[in-house]
PDB file of C-alpha atoms in Angstrom:
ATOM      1  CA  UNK A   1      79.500 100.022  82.370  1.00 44.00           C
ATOM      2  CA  UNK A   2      75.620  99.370  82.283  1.00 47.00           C
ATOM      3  CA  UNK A   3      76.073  96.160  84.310  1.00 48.00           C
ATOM      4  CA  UNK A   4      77.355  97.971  87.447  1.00 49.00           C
ATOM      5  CA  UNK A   5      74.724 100.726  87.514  1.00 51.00           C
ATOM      6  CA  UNK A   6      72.422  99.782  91.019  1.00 49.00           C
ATOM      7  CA  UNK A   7      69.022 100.317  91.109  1.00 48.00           C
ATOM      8  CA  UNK A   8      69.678 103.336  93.679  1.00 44.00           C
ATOM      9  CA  UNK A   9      70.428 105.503  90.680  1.00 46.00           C
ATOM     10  CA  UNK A  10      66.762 105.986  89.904  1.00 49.00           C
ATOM     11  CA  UNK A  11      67.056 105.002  86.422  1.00 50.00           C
ATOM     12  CA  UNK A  12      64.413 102.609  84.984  1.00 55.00           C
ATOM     13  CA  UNK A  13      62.953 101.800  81.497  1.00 61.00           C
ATOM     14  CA  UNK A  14      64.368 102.971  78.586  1.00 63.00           C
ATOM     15  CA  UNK A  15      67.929 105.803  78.852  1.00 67.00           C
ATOM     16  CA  UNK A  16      69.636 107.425  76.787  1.00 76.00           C
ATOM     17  CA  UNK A  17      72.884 107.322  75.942  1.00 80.00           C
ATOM     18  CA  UNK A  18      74.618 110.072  74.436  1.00 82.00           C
ATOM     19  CA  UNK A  19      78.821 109.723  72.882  1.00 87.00           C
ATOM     20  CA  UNK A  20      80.642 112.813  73.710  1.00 88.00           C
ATOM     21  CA  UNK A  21      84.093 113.134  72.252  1.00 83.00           C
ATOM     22  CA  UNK A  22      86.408 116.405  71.087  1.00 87.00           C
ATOM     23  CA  UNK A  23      89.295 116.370  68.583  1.00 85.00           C
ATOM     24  CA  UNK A  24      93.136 117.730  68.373  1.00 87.00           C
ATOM     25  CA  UNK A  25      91.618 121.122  68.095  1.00 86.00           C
ATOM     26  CA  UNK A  26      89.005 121.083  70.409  1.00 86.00           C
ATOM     27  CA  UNK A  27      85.863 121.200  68.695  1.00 88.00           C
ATOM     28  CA  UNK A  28      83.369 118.652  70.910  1.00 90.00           C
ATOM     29  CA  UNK A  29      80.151 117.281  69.764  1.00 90.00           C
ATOM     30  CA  UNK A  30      77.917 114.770  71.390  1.00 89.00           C
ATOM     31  CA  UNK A  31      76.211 112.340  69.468  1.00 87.00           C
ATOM     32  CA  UNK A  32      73.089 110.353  70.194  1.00 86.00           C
ATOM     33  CA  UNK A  33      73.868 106.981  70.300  1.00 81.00           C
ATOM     34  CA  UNK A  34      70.448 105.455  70.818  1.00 78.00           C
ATOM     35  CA  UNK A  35      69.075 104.153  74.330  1.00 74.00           C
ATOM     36  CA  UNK A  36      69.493 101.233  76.769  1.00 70.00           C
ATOM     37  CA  UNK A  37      66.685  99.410  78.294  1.00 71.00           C
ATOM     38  CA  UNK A  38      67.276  99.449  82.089  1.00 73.00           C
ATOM     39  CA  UNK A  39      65.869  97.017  84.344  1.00 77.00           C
ATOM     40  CA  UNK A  40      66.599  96.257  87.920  1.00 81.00           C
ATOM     41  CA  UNK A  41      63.195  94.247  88.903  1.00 85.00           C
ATOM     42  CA  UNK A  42      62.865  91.176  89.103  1.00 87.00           C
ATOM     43  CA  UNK A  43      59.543  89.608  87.491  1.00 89.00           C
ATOM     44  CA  UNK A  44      56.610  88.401  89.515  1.00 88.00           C
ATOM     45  CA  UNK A  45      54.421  85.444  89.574  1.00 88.00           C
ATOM     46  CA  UNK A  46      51.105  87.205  89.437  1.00 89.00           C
ATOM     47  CA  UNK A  47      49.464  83.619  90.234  1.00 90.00           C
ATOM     48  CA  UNK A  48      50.815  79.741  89.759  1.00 94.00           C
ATOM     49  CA  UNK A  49      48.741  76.691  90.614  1.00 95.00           C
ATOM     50  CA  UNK A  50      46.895  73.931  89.618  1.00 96.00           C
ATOM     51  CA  UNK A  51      42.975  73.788  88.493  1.00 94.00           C
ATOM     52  CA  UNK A  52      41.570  71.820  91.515  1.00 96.00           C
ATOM     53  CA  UNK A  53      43.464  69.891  94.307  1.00 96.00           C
ATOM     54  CA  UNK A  54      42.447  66.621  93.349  1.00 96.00           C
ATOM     55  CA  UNK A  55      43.177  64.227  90.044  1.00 97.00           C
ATOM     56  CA  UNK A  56      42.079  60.878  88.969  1.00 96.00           C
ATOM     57  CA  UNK A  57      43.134  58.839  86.218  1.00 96.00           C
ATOM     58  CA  UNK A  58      42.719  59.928  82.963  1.00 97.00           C
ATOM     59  CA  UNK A  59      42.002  63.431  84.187  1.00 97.00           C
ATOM     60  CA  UNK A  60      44.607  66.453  82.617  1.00 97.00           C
ATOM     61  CA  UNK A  61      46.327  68.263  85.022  1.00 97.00           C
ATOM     62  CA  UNK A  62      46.386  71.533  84.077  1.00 95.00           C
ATOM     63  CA  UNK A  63      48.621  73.932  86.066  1.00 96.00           C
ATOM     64  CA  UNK A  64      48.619  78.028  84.880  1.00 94.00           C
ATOM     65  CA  UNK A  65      51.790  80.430  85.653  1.00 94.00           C
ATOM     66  CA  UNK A  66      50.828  84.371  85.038  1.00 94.00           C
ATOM     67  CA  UNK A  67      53.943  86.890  85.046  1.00 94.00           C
ATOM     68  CA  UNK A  68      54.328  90.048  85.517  1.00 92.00           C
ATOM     69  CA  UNK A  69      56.547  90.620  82.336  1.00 91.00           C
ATOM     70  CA  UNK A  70      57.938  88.619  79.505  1.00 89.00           C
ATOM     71  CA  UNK A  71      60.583  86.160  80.091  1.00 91.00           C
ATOM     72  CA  UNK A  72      64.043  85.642  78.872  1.00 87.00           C
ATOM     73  CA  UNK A  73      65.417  82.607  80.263  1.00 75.00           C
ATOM     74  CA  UNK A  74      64.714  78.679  79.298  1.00 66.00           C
ATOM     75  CA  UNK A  75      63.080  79.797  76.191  1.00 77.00           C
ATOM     76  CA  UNK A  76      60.955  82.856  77.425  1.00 87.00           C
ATOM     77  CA  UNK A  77      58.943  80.214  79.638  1.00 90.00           C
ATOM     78  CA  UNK A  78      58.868  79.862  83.446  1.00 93.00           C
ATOM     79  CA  UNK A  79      61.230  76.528  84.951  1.00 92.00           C
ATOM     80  CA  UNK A  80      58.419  74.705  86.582  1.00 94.00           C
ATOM     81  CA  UNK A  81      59.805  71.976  89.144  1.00 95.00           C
ATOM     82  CA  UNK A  82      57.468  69.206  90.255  1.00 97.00           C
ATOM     83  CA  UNK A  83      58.189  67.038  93.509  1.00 97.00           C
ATOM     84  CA  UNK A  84      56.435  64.185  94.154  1.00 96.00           C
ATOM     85  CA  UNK A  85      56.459  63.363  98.336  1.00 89.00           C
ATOM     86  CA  UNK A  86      59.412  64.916  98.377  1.00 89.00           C
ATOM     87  CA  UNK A  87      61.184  63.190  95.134  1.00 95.00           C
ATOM     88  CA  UNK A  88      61.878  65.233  91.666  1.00 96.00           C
ATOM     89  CA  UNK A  89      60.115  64.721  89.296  1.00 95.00           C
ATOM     90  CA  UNK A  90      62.388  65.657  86.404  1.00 91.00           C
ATOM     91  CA  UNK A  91      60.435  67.082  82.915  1.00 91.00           C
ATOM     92  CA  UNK A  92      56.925  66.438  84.473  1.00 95.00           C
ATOM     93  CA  UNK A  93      55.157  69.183  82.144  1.00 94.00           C
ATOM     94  CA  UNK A  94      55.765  68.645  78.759  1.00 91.00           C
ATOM     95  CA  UNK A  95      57.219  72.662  77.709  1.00 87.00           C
ATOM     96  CA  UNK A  96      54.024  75.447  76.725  1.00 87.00           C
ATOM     97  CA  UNK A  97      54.175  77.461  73.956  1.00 81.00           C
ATOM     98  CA  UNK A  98      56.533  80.327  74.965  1.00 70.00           C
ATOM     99  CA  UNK A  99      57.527  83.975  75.196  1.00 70.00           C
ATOM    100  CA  UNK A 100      54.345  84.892  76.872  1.00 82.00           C
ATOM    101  CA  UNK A 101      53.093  86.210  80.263  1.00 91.00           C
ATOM    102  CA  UNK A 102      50.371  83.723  80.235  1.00 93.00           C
ATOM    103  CA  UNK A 103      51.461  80.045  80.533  1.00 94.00           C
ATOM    104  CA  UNK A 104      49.555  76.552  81.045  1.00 94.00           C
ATOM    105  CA  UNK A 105      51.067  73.498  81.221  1.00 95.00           C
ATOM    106  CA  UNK A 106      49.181  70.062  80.453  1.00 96.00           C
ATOM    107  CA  UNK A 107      49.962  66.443  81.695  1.00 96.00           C
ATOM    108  CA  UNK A 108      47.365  63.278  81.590  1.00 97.00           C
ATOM    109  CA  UNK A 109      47.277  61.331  84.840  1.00 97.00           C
ATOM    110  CA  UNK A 110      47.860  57.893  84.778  1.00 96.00           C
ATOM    111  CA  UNK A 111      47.728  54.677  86.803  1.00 95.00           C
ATOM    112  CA  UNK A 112      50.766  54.318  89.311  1.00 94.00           C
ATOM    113  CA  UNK A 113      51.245  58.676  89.240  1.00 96.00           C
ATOM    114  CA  UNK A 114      49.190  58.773  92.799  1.00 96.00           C
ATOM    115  CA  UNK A 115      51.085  60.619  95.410  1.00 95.00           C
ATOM    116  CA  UNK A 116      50.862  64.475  96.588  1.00 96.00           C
ATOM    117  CA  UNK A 117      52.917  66.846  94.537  1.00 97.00           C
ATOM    118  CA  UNK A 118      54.304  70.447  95.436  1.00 97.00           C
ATOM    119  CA  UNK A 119      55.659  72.870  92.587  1.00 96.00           C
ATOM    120  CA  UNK A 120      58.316  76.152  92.830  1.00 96.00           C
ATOM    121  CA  UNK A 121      58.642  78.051  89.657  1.00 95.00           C
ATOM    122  CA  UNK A 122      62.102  79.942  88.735  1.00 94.00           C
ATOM    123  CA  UNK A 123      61.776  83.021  86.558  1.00 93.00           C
ATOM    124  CA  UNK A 124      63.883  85.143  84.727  1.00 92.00           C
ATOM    125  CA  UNK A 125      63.473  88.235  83.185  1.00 90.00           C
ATOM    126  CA  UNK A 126      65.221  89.454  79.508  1.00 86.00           C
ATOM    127  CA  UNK A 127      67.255  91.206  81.606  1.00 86.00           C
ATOM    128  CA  UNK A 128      68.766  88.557  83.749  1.00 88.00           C
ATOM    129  CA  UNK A 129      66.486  89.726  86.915  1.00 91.00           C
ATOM    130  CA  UNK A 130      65.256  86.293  88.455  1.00 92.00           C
ATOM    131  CA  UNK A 131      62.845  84.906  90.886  1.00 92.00           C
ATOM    132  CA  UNK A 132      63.819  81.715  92.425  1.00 93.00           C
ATOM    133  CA  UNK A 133      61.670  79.186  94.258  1.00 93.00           C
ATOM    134  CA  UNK A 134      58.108  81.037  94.160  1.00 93.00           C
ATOM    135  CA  UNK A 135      55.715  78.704  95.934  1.00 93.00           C
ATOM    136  CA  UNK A 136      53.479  77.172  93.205  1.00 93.00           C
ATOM    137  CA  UNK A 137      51.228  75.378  95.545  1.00 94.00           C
ATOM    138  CA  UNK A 138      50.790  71.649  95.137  1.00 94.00           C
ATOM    139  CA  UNK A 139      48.305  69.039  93.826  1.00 96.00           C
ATOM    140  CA  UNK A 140      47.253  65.252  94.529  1.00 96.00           C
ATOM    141  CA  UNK A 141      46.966  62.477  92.206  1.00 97.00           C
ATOM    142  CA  UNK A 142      44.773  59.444  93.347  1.00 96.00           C
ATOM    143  CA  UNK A 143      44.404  56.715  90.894  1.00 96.00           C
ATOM    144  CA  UNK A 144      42.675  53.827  93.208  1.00 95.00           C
ATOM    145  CA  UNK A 145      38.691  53.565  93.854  1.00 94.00           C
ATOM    146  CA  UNK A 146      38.004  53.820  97.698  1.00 94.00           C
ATOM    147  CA  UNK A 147      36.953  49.970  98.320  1.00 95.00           C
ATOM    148  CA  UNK A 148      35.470  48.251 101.383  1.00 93.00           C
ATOM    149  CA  UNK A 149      38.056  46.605 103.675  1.00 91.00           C
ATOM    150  CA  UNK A 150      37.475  43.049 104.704  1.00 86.00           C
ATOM    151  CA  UNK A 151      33.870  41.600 105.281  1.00 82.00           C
ATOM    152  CA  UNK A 152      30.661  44.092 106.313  1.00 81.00           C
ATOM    153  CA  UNK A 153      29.789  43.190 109.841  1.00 74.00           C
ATOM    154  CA  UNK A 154      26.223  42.237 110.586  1.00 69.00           C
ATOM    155  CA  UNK A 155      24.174  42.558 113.220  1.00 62.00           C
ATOM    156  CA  UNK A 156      23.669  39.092 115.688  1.00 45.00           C
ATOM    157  CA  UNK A 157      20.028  39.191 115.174  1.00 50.00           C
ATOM    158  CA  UNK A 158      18.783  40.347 112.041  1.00 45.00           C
ATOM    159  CA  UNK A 159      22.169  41.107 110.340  1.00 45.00           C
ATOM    160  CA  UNK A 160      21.931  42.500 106.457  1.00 48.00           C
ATOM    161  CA  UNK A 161      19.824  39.653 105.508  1.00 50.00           C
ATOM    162  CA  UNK A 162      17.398  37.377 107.065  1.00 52.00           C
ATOM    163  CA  UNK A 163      15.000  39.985 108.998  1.00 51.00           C
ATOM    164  CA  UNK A 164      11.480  40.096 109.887  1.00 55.00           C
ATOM    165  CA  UNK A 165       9.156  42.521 108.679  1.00 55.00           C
ATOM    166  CA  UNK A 166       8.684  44.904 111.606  1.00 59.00           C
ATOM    167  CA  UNK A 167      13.129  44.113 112.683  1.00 67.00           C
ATOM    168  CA  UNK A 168      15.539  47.152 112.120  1.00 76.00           C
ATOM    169  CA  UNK A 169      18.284  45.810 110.051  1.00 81.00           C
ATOM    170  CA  UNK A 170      21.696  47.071 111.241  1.00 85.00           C
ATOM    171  CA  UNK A 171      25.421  46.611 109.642  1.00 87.00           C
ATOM    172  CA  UNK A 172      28.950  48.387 109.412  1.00 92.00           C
ATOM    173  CA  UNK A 173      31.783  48.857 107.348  1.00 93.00           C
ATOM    174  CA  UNK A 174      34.962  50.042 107.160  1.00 95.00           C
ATOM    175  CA  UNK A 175      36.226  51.720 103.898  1.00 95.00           C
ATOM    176  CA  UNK A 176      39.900  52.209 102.561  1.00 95.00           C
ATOM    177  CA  UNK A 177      40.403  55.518 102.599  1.00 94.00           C
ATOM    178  CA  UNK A 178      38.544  59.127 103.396  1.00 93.00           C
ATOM    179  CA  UNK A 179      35.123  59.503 101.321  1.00 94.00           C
ATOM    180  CA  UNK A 180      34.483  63.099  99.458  1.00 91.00           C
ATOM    181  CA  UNK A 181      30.586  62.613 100.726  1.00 93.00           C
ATOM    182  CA  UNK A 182      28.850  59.948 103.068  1.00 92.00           C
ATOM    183  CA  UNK A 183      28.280  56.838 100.900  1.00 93.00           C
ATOM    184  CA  UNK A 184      24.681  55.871  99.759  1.00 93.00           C
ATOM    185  CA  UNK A 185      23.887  52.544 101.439  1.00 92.00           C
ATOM    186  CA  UNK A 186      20.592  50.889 100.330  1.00 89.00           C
ATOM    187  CA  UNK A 187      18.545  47.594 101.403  1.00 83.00           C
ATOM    188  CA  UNK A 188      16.005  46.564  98.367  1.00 82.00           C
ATOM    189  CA  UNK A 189      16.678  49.682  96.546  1.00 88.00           C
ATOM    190  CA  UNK A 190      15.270  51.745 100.375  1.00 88.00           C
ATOM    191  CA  UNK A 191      17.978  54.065 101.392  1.00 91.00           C
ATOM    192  CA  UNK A 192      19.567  52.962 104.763  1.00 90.00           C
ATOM    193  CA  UNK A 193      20.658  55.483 107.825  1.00 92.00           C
ATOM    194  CA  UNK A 194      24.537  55.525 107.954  1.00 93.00           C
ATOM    195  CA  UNK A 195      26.781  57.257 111.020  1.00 94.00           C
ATOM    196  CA  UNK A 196      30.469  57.730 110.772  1.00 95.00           C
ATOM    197  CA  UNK A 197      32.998  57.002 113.097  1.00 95.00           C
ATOM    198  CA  UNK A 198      36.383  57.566 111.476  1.00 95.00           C
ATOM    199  CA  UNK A 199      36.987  55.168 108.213  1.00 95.00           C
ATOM    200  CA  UNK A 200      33.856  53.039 109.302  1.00 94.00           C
ATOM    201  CA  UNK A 201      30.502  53.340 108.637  1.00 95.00           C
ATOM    202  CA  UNK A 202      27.266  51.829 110.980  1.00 93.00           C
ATOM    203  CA  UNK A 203      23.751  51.544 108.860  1.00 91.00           C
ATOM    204  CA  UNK A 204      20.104  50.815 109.886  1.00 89.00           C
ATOM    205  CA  UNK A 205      16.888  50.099 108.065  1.00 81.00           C
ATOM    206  CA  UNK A 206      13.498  49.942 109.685  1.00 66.00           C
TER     207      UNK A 206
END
């Protein structure tokens, strides 16, 4: 029985199996009987993840998975499975093309989708060997502009309006949420001086 070999035996690839068999009068022959294809590895996730780290709307997600050997299982494809902050997120990749070793999966981002995502990816070989749970890294969908909270504050004296020639104009503001690069803060199309302290923002123009 094939199925109870172990991998100890040394056997990999492709045996051969040979029929053996005498009759009444004792005259034995053995008789090629083809081969088996022996395997006892399970296949590898050479690399899974996502294009960047960070999607807005309208942007594609695209998220590769490279194996080691072609599938067997769920079509010949990989079982990709998306959480969102800790929630399934049943069928989020529409299904690639499949048998391959090379796979990409494509989904649009839309309004309402923001949250951080992790993904594990099962595999199984054509031989039944599996992988279960591979990390597949994670990704984060943010849908919402960063926007100024409540009302900039402005300086007592000369404030963002209202200063004299030779007065340094000062002001702050707090935004919603972390920028990707300082924001560009202008007075009369001049470029002001802007320091960070957290989520808020303090700017001066001589």
């Amino acid at each position: 029985d094939l199925e109870d070999l172990p991998s100890a035996v040394g056997i990999g690839g492709s045996a051969a199996v040979t029929v053996t068999f005498a009759d009444a009068a004792g005259n034995e022959v053995a008789v090629p009987a083809g081969a088996a294809a022996l395997d006892f590895t399970a296949p590898a996730a050479l690399d899974a993840g996502a294009s960047q780290q960070w999607y807005k709307a309208g942007e594609a997600i695209i998220y590769t998975v490279n194996v080691s050997e072609p599938l067997g299982g769920a079509q010949g494809r990989p079982v990709v499975r998306v959480t969102k902050d800790g929630a399934a997120q049943p069928a989020f990749f529409p299904a690639p093309p499949g048998p391959a070793t090379s796979f990409t999966y494509k989904k649009t981002v839309a309004q309402g989708m923001d949250g951080a995502y992790a993904v594990e990816v099962d595999l199984e070989d054509e031989a039944g060997n599996a992988l279960t749970g591979h990390a597949g890294g994670g990704l984060n969908v943010d849908t919402v502009p960063p926007a100024i909270v409540g009302t900039p504050v402005k300086s007592v004296s000369t404030g963002f309006d209202g200063a004299r020639d030779d007065a340094t104009v000062n002001g702050s503001f707090t935004v919603s949420e972390t920028l990707a690069a300082p924001p560009v803060v202008t007075m009369g199309g001049l470029p002001m001086t802007c320091t960070a302290t957290g989520l808020m923002y303090d700017c001066a123009r001589v």
